CSV table of C-alpha atoms and ligand atoms in Angstrom, one decimal:
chain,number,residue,atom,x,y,z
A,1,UNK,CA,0.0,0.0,0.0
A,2,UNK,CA,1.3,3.8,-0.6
A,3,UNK,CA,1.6,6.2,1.6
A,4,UNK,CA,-1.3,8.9,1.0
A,5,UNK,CA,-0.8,13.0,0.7
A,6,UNK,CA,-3.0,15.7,0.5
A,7,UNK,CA,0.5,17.4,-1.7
A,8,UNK,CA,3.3,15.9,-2.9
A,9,UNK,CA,6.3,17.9,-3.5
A,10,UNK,CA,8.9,17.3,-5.7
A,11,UNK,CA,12.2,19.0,-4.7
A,12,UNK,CA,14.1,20.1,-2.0
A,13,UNK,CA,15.9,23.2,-2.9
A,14,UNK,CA,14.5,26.8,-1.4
A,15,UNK,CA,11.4,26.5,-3.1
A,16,UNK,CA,10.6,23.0,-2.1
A,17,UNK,CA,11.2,23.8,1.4
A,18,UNK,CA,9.5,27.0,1.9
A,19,UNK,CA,6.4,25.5,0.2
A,20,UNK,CA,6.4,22.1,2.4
A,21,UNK,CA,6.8,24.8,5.1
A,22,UNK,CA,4.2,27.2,3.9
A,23,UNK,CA,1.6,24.0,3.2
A,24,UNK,CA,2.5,22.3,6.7
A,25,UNK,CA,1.5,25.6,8.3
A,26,UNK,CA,-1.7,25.4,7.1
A,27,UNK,CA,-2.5,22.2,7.8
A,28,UNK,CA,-2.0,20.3,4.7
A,29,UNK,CA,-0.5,16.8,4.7
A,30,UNK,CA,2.5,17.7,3.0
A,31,UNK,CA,5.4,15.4,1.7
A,32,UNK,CA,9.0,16.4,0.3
A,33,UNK,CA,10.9,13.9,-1.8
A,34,UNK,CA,14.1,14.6,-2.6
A,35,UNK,CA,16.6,12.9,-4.8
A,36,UNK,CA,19.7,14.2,-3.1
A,37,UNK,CA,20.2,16.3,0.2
A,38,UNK,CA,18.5,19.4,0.6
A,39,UNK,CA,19.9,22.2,-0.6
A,40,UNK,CA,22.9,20.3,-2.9
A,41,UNK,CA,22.2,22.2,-5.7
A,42,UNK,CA,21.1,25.8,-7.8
A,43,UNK,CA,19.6,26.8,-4.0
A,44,UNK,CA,23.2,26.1,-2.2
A,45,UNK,CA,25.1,27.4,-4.6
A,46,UNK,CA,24.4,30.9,-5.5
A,47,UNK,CA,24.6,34.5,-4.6
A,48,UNK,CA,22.1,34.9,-2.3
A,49,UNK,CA,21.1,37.5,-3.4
A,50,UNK,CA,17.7,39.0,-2.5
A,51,UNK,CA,17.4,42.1,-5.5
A,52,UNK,CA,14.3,43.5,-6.2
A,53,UNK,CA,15.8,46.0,-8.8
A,54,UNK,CA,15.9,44.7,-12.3
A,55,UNK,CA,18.9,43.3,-13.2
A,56,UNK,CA,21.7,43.7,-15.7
A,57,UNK,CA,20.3,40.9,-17.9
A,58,UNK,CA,17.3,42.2,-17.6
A,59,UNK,CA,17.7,46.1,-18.5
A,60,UNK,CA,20.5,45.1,-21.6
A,61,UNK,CA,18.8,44.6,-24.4
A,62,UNK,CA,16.5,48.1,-24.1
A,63,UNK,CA,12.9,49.3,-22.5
A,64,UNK,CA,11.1,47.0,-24.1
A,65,UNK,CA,12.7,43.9,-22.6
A,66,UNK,CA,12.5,46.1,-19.4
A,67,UNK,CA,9.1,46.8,-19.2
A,68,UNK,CA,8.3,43.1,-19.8
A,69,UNK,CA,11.0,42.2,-17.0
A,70,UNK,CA,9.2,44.6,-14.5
A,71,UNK,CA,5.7,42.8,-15.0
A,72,UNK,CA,7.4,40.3,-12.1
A,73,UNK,CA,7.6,43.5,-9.7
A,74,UNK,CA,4.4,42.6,-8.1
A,75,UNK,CA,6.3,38.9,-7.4
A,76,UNK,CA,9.1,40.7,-5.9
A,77,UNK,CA,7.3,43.2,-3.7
A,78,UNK,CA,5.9,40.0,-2.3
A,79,UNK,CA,9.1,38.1,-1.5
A,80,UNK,CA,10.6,41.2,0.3
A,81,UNK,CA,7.9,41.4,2.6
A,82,UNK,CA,8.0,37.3,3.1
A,83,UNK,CA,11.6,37.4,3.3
A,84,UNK,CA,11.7,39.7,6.2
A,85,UNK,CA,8.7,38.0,8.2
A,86,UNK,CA,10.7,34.4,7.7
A,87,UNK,CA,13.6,36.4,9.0
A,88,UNK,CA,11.4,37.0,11.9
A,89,UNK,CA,9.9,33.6,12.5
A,90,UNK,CA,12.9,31.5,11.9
A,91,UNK,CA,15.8,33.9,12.8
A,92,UNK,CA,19.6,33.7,12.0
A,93,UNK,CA,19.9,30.3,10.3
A,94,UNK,CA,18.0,32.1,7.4
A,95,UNK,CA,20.8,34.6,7.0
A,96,UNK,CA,18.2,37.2,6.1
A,97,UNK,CA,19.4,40.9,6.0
A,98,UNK,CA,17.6,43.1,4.2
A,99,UNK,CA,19.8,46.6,3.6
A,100,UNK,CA,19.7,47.5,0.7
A,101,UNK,CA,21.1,47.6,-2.4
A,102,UNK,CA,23.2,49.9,-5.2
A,103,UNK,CA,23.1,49.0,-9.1
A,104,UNK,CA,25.7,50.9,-10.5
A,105,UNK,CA,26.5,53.0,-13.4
A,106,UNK,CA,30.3,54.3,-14.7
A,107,UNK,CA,29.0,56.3,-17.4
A,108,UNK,CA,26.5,58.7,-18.4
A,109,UNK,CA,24.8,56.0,-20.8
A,110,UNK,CA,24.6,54.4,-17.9
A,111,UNK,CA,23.4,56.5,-15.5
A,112,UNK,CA,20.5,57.2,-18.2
A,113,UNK,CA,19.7,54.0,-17.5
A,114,UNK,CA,19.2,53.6,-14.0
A,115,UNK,CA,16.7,56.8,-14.5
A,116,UNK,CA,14.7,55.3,-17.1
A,117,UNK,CA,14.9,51.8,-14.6
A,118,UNK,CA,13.9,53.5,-11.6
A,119,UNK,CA,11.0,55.3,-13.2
A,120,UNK,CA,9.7,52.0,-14.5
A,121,UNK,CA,10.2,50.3,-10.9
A,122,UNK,CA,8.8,52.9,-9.3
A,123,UNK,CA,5.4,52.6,-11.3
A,124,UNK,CA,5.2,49.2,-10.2
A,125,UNK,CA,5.5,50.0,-6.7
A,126,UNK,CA,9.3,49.5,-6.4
A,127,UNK,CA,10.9,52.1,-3.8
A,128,UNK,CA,14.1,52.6,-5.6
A,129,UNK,CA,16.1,56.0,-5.8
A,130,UNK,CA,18.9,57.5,-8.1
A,131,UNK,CA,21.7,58.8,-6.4
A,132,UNK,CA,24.4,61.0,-7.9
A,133,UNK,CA,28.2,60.8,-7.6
A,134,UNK,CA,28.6,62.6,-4.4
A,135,UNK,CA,25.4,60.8,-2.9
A,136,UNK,CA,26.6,57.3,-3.9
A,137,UNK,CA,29.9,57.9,-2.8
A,138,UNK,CA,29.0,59.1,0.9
A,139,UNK,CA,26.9,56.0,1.2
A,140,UNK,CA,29.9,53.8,-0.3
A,141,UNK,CA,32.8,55.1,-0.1
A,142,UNK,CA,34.9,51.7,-1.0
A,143,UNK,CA,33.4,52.2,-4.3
A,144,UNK,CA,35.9,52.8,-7.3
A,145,UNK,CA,36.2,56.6,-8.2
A,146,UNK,CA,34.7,56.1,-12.0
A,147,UNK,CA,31.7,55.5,-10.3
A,148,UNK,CA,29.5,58.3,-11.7
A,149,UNK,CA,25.8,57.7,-10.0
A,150,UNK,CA,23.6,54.2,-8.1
A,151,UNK,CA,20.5,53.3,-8.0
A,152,UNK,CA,19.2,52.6,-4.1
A,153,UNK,CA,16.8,50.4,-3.3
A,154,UNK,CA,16.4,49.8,0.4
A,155,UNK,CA,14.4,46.3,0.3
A,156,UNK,CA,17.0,44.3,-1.0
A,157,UNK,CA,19.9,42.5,0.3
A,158,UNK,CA,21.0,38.3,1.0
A,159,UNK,CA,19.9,35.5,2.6
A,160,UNK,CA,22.4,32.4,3.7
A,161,UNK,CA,22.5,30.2,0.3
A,162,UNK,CA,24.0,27.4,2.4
A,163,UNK,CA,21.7,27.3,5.3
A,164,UNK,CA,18.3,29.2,4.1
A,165,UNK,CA,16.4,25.9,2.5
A,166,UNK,CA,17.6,23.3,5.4
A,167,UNK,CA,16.3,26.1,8.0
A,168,UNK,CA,12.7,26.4,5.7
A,169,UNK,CA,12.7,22.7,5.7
A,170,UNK,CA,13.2,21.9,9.5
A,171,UNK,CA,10.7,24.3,9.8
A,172,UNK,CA,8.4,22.6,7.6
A,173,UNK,CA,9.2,19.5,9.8
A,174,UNK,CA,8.1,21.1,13.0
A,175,UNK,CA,4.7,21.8,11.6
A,176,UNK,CA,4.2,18.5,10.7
A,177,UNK,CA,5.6,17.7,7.1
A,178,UNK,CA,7.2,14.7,5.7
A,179,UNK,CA,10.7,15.0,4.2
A,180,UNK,CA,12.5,12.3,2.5
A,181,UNK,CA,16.2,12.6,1.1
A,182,UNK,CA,18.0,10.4,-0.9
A,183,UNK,CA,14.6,9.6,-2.7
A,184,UNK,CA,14.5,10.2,-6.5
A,185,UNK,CA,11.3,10.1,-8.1
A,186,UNK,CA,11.1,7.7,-11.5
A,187,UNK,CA,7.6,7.9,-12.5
A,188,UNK,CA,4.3,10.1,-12.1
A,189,UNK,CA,1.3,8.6,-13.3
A,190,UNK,CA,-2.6,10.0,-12.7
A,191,UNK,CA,-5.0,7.1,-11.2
A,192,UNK,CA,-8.3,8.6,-10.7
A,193,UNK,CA,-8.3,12.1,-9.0
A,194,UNK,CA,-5.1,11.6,-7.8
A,195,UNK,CA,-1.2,11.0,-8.9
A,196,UNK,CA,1.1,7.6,-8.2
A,197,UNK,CA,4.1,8.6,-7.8
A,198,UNK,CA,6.8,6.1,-8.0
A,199,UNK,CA,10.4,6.7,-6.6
A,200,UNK,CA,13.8,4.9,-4.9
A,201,UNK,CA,15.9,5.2,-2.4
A,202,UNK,CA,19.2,3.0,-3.0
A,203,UNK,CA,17.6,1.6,-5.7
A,204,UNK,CA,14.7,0.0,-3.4
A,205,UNK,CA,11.2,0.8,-5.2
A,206,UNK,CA,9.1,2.8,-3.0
A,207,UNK,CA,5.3,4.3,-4.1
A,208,UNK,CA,3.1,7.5,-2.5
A,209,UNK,CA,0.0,8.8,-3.6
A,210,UNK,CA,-1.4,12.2,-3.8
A,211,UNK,CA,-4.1,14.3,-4.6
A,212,UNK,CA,-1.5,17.4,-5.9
A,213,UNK,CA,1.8,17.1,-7.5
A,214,UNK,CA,4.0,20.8,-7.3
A,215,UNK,CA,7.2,20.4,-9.2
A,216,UNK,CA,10.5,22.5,-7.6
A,217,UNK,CA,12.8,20.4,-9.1
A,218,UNK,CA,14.9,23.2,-10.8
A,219,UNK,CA,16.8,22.3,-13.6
A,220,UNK,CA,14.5,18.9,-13.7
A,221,UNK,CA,11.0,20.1,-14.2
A,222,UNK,CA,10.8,19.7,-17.4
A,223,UNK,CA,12.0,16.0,-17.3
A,224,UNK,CA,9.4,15.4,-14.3
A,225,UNK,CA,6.5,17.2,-16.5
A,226,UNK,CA,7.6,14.6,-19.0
A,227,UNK,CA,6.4,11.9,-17.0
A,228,UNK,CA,3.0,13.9,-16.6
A,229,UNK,CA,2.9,14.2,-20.6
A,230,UNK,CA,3.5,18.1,-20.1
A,231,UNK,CA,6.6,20.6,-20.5
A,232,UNK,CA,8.2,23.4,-18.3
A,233,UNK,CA,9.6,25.6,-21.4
A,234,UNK,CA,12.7,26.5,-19.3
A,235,UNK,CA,16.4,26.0,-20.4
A,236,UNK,CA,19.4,24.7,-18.1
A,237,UNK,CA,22.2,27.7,-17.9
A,238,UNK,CA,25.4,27.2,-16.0
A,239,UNK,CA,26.8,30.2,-14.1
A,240,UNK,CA,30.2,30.6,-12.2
A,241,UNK,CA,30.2,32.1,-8.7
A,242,UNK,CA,33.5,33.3,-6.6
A,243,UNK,CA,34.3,33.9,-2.5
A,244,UNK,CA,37.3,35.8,-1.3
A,245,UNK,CA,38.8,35.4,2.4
A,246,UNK,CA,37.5,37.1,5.0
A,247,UNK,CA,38.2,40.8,5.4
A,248,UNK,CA,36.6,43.5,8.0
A,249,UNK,CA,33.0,44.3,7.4
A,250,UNK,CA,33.0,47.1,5.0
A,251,UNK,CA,29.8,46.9,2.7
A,252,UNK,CA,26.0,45.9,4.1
A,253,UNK,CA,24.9,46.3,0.5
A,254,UNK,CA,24.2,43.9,-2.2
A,255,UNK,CA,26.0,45.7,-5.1
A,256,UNK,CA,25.0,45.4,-8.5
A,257,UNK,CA,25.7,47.2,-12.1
A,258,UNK,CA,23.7,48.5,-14.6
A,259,UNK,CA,26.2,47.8,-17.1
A,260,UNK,CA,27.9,44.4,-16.6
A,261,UNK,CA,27.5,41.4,-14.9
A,262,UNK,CA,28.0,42.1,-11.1
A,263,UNK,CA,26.7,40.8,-7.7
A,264,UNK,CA,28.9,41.7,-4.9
A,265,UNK,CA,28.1,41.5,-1.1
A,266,UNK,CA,29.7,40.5,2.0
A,267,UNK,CA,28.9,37.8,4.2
A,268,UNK,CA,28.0,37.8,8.0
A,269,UNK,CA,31.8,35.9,8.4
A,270,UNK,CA,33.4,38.7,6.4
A,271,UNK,CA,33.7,36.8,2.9
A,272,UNK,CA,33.2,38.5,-0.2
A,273,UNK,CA,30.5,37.0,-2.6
A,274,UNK,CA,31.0,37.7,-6.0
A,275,UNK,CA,28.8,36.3,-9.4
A,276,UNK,CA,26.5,38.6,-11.3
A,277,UNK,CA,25.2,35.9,-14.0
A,278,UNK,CA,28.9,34.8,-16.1
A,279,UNK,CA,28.3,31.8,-17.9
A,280,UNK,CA,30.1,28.7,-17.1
A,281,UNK,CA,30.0,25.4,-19.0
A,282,UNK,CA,26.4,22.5,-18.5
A,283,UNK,CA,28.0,18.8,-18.7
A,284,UNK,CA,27.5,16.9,-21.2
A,285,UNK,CA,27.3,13.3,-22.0
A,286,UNK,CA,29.8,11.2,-24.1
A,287,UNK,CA,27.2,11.5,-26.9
A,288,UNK,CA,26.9,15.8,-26.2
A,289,UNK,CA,23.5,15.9,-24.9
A,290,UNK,CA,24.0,18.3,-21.4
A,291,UNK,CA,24.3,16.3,-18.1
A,292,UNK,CA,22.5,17.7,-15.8
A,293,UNK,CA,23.7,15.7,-12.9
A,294,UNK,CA,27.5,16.4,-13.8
A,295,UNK,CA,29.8,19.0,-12.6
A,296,UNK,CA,29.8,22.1,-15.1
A,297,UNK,CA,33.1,23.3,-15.6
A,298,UNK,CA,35.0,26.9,-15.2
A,299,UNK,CA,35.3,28.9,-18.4
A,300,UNK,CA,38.2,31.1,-17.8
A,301,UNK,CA,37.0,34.1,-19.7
A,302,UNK,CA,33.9,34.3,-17.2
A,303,UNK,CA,36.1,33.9,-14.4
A,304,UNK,CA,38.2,36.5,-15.4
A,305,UNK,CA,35.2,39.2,-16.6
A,306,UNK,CA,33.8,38.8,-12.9
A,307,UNK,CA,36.9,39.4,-11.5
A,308,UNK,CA,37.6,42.8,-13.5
A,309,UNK,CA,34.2,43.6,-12.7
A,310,UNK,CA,33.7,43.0,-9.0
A,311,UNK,CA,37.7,44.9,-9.1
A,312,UNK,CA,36.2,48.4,-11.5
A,313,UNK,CA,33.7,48.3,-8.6
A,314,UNK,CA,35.3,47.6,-5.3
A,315,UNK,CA,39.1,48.3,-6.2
A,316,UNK,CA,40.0,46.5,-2.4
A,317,UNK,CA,39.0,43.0,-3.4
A,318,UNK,CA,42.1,43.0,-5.4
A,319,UNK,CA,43.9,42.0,-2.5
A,320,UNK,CA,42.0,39.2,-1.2
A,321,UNK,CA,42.3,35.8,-2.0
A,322,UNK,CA,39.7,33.6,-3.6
A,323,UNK,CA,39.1,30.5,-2.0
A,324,UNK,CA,36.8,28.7,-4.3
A,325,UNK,CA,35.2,28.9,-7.6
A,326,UNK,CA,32.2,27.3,-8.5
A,327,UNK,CA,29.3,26.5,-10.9
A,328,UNK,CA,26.0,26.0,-10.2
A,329,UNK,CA,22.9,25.2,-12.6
A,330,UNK,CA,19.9,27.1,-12.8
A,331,UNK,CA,16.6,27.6,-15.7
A,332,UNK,CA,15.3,30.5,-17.4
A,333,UNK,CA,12.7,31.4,-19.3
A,334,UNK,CA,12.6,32.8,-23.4
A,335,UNK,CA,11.3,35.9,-21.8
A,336,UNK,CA,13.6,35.8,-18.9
A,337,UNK,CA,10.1,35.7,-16.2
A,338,UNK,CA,9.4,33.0,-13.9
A,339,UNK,CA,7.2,30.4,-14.6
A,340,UNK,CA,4.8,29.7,-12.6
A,341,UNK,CA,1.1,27.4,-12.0
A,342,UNK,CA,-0.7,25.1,-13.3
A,343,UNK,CA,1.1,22.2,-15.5
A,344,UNK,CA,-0.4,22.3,-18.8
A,345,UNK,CA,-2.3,18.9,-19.3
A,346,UNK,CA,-1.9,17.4,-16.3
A,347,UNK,CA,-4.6,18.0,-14.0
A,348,UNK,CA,-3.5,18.5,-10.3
A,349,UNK,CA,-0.2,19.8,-10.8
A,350,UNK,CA,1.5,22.6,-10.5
A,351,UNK,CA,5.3,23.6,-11.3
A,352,UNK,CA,7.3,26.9,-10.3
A,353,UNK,CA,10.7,27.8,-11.9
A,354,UNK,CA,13.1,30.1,-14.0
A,355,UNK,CA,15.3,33.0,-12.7
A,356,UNK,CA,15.5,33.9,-9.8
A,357,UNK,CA,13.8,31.8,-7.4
A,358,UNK,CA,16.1,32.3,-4.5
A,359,UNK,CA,14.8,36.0,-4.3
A,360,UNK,CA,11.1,34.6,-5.1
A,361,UNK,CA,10.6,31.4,-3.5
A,362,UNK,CA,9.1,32.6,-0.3
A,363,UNK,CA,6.1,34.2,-3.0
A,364,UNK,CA,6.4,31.5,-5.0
A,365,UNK,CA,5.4,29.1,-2.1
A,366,UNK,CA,2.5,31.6,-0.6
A,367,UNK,CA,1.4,31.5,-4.1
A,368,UNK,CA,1.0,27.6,-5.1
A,369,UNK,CA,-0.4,27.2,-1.7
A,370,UNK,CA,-3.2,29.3,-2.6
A,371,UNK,CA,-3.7,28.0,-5.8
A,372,UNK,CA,-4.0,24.1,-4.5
A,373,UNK,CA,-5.9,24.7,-1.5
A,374,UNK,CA,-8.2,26.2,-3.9
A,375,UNK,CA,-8.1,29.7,-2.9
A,376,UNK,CA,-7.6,32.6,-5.5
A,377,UNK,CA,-3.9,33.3,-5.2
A,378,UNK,CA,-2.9,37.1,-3.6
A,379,UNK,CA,-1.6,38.5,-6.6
A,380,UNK,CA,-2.3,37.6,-10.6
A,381,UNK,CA,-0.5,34.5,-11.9
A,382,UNK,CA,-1.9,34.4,-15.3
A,383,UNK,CA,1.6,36.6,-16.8
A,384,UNK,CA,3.7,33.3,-15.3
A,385,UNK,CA,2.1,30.8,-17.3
A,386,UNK,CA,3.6,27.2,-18.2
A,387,UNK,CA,1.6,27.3,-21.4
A,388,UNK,CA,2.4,31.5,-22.2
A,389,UNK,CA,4.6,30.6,-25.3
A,390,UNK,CA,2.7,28.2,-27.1
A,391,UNK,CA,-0.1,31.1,-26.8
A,392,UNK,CA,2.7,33.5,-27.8
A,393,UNK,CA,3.7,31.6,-31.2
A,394,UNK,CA,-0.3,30.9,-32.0
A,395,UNK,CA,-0.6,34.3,-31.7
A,396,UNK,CA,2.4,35.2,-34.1
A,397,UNK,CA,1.3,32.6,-36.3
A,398,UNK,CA,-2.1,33.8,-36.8
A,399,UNK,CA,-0.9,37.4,-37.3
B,401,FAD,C1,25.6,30.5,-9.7
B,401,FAD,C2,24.2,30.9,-9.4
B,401,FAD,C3,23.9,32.1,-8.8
B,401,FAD,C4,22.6,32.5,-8.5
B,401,FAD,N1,22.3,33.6,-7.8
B,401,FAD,C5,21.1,33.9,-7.4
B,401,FAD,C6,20.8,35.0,-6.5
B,401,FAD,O1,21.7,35.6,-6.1
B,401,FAD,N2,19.5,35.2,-6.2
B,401,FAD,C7,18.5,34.5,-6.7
B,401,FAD,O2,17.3,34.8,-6.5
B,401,FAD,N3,18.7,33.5,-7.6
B,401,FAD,C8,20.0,33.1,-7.9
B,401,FAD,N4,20.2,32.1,-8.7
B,401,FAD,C9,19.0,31.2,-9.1
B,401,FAD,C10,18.6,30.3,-7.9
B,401,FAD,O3,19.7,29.7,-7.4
B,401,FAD,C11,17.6,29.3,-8.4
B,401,FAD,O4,16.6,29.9,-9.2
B,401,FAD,C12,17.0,28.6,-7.2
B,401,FAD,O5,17.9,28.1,-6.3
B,401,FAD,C13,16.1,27.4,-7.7
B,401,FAD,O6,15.6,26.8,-6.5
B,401,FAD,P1,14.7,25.5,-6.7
B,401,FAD,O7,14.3,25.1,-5.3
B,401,FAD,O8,13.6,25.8,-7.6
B,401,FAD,O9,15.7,24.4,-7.4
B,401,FAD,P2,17.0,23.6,-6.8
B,401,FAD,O10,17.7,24.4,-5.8
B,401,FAD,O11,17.7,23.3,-8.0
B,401,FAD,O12,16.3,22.4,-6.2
B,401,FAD,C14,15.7,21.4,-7.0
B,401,FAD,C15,15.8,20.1,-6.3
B,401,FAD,O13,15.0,19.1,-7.0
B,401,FAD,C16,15.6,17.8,-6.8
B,401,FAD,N5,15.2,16.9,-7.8
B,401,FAD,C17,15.3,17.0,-9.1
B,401,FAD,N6,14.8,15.9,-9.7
B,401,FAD,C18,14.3,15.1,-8.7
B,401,FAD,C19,13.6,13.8,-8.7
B,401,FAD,N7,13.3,13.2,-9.8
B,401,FAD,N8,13.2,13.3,-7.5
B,401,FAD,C20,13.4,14.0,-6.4
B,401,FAD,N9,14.1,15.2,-6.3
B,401,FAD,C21,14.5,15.7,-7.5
B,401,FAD,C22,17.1,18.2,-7.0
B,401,FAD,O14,18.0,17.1,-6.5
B,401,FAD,C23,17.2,19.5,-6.3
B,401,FAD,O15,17.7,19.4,-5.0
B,401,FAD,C24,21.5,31.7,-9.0
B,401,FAD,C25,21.8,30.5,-9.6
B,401,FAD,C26,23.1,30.1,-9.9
B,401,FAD,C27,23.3,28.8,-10.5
């Protein structure tokens, strides 16, 4: 006989955790399956960064890509409010600290460019503020000199990568969810009104059943909306992440730049984070289709781009160290928003992925909760739809 759910969860990175979490404290009969340990991958290895502001990829190709980019405001207005009560309710093992944060510009294109930013955030509801040169400089003055003006948004800041999901997901535990590691699941099949879900744990065959399936399997939703004869239209991207030594607090700011690839923050132990979105290498197998379970690899150009750029910023990380270097593996979207609801086709299932779902998971997880206890979610879903392309390219087509 299988064990019975009201929601099964696939996934324990951020987002699996904070929804077990967010489901468990409402009552529901909640399991977590996860194939690995919590937190081994995209949601333990990256920046922790909790930005609000639209970033570099988002603001480089012109408005218009902007203004679509900024539709997911209302997600991130959200988030920095959940952030902060989590911070609350679950305390330091979340890491949570909350600001602010600077997006830089060197030159006057730039600086154009955080205006016409900040006037578009702010229309969404975004507080954000342009600072000049003098301004930005008396609030950071380890920034480098050729540092001409910064956006300020007070709201944003980090959260632990390494310690954030298990801290979500012992919370989930204490209100009552069930969390299994080390259990992948291998098939998901609809019997009636509800899903079988079959899985393994050291290769023993184990089954659960349940009336709701949410995928927060990261880079893997697609291949577990496979087994529900549906797609997640994500793609896999690699992306390379640095830490220095430890060095004397001297920023409390996430630091970002309007015109390159930059995160830069310091941790609570005095490290300095540095990534910003340079692409690494996905894995591949010996026939070249991409591994997602292997290692990505380094690509020294990257490694050397984030370095110049974290050093044209913060000309004192020059002199520290890094200790390590790593890739991590994460999805996005064709129109670089998250994707997020119902999975088209399969009927009691629901998926939540792409970008930045470090910064969104909290909303994400209020969100799906809503939606599968059958209450009308707190803010619109319908521009975060699994099925928004296909709708997208029918429309093109008919045109
Ligand atoms: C280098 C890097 C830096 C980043 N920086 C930031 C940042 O600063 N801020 C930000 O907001 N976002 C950032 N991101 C993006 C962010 O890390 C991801 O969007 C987020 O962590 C995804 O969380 P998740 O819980 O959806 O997926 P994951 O953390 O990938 O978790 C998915 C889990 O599903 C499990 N799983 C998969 N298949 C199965 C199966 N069949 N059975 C059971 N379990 C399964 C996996 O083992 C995994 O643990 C960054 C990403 C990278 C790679």
């Amino acid at each position: 006989m299988s064990a019975r759910y009201d929601v099964a969860v696939v996934g324990g990175g951020l987002l699996g955790a904070a929804l077990a979490r967010e489901l468990a404290s409402d009552g529901v009969d909640v399991l977590l399956l996860e194939r690995d340990q919590i937190n081994q991958h995209a949601s333990g290895r990256n920046a922790g960064s909790l930005h609000f502001q639209l970033e570099y990829r988002m603001i480089e190709r012109g408005l218009d890509a902007a203004r679509r980019a900024a539709e997911a405001i209302p997600l991130h207005l959200e988030s920095a409010r959940l952030w902060q009560e989590l911070g609350a309710e679950i305390g330091p093992a979340l890491g949570v600290a909350q600001r602010g944060g600077l997006m830089l510009a060197t030159d006057a294109e730039g600086a154009r460019r955080l205006e016409a930013k900040a006037e578009l955030e702010r229309s969404w509801g975004l507080e954000v503020s342009v600072l000049d040169r003098t301004e930005t400089h008396r609030l950071a003055p380890y920034l480098a000199d050729t540092v001409l003006a910064a956006s300020y948004c007070p709201d944003e800041g980090k959260a632990n990568a390494r310690t954030a999901a298990p801290a979500l997901c012992r919370a989930a535990v204490g209100l009552g969810a069930d969390v299994l590691t080390r259990v992948g699941v291998t098939g998901l099949e609809r019997e009636g009104s509800r899903w079988k879900i079959r899985a393994e744990q050291n290769s023993v065959p184990m089954t659960f059943e349940a009336d709701i399936v949410i995928l927060a399997a990261g880079v893997w939703c697609d291949e577990l909306a496979a087994m529900m004869g549906s797609a997640v239209p994500v793609e896999p991207v690699a992306l390379t992440m640095s830490v220095t030594a430890r060095t004397a607090p001297f920023t409390p700011y996430l630091i970002q730049h309007a015109g390159a690839r930059l995160s830069l923050k310091q941790t609570a132990e005095g490290n300095v984070l540095i990534g910003g979105g340079w692409p690494a290498r996905l894995a591949s197998h010996a026939d070249g289709t991409v591994d997602l379970r292997g290692r990505g690899e380094i690509v020294s150009t990257s490694l050397a781009g984030n370095a110049a750029a974290a050093i044209a910023a913060v000309p004192s990380v020059t002199s520290l160290p890094v200790l390590r270097t790593w890739v991590g593996t994460t999805t996005l979207a064709p129109d670089q928003l998250p994707v997020v609801g119902p999975l088209p086709g399969a009927p009691g299932a629901f998926v939540a992925t792409g970008g930045s779902v470090f910064t969104l998971g909290p909303a994400f997880a209020v969100l799906l909760s809503e939606l599968v206890q059958g209450r009308t979610p707190r803010l619109d879903l319908r521009p975060y739809r699994v099925d928004r392309f296909d709708r997208d390219e029918a429309v093109r087509d008919a045109g």
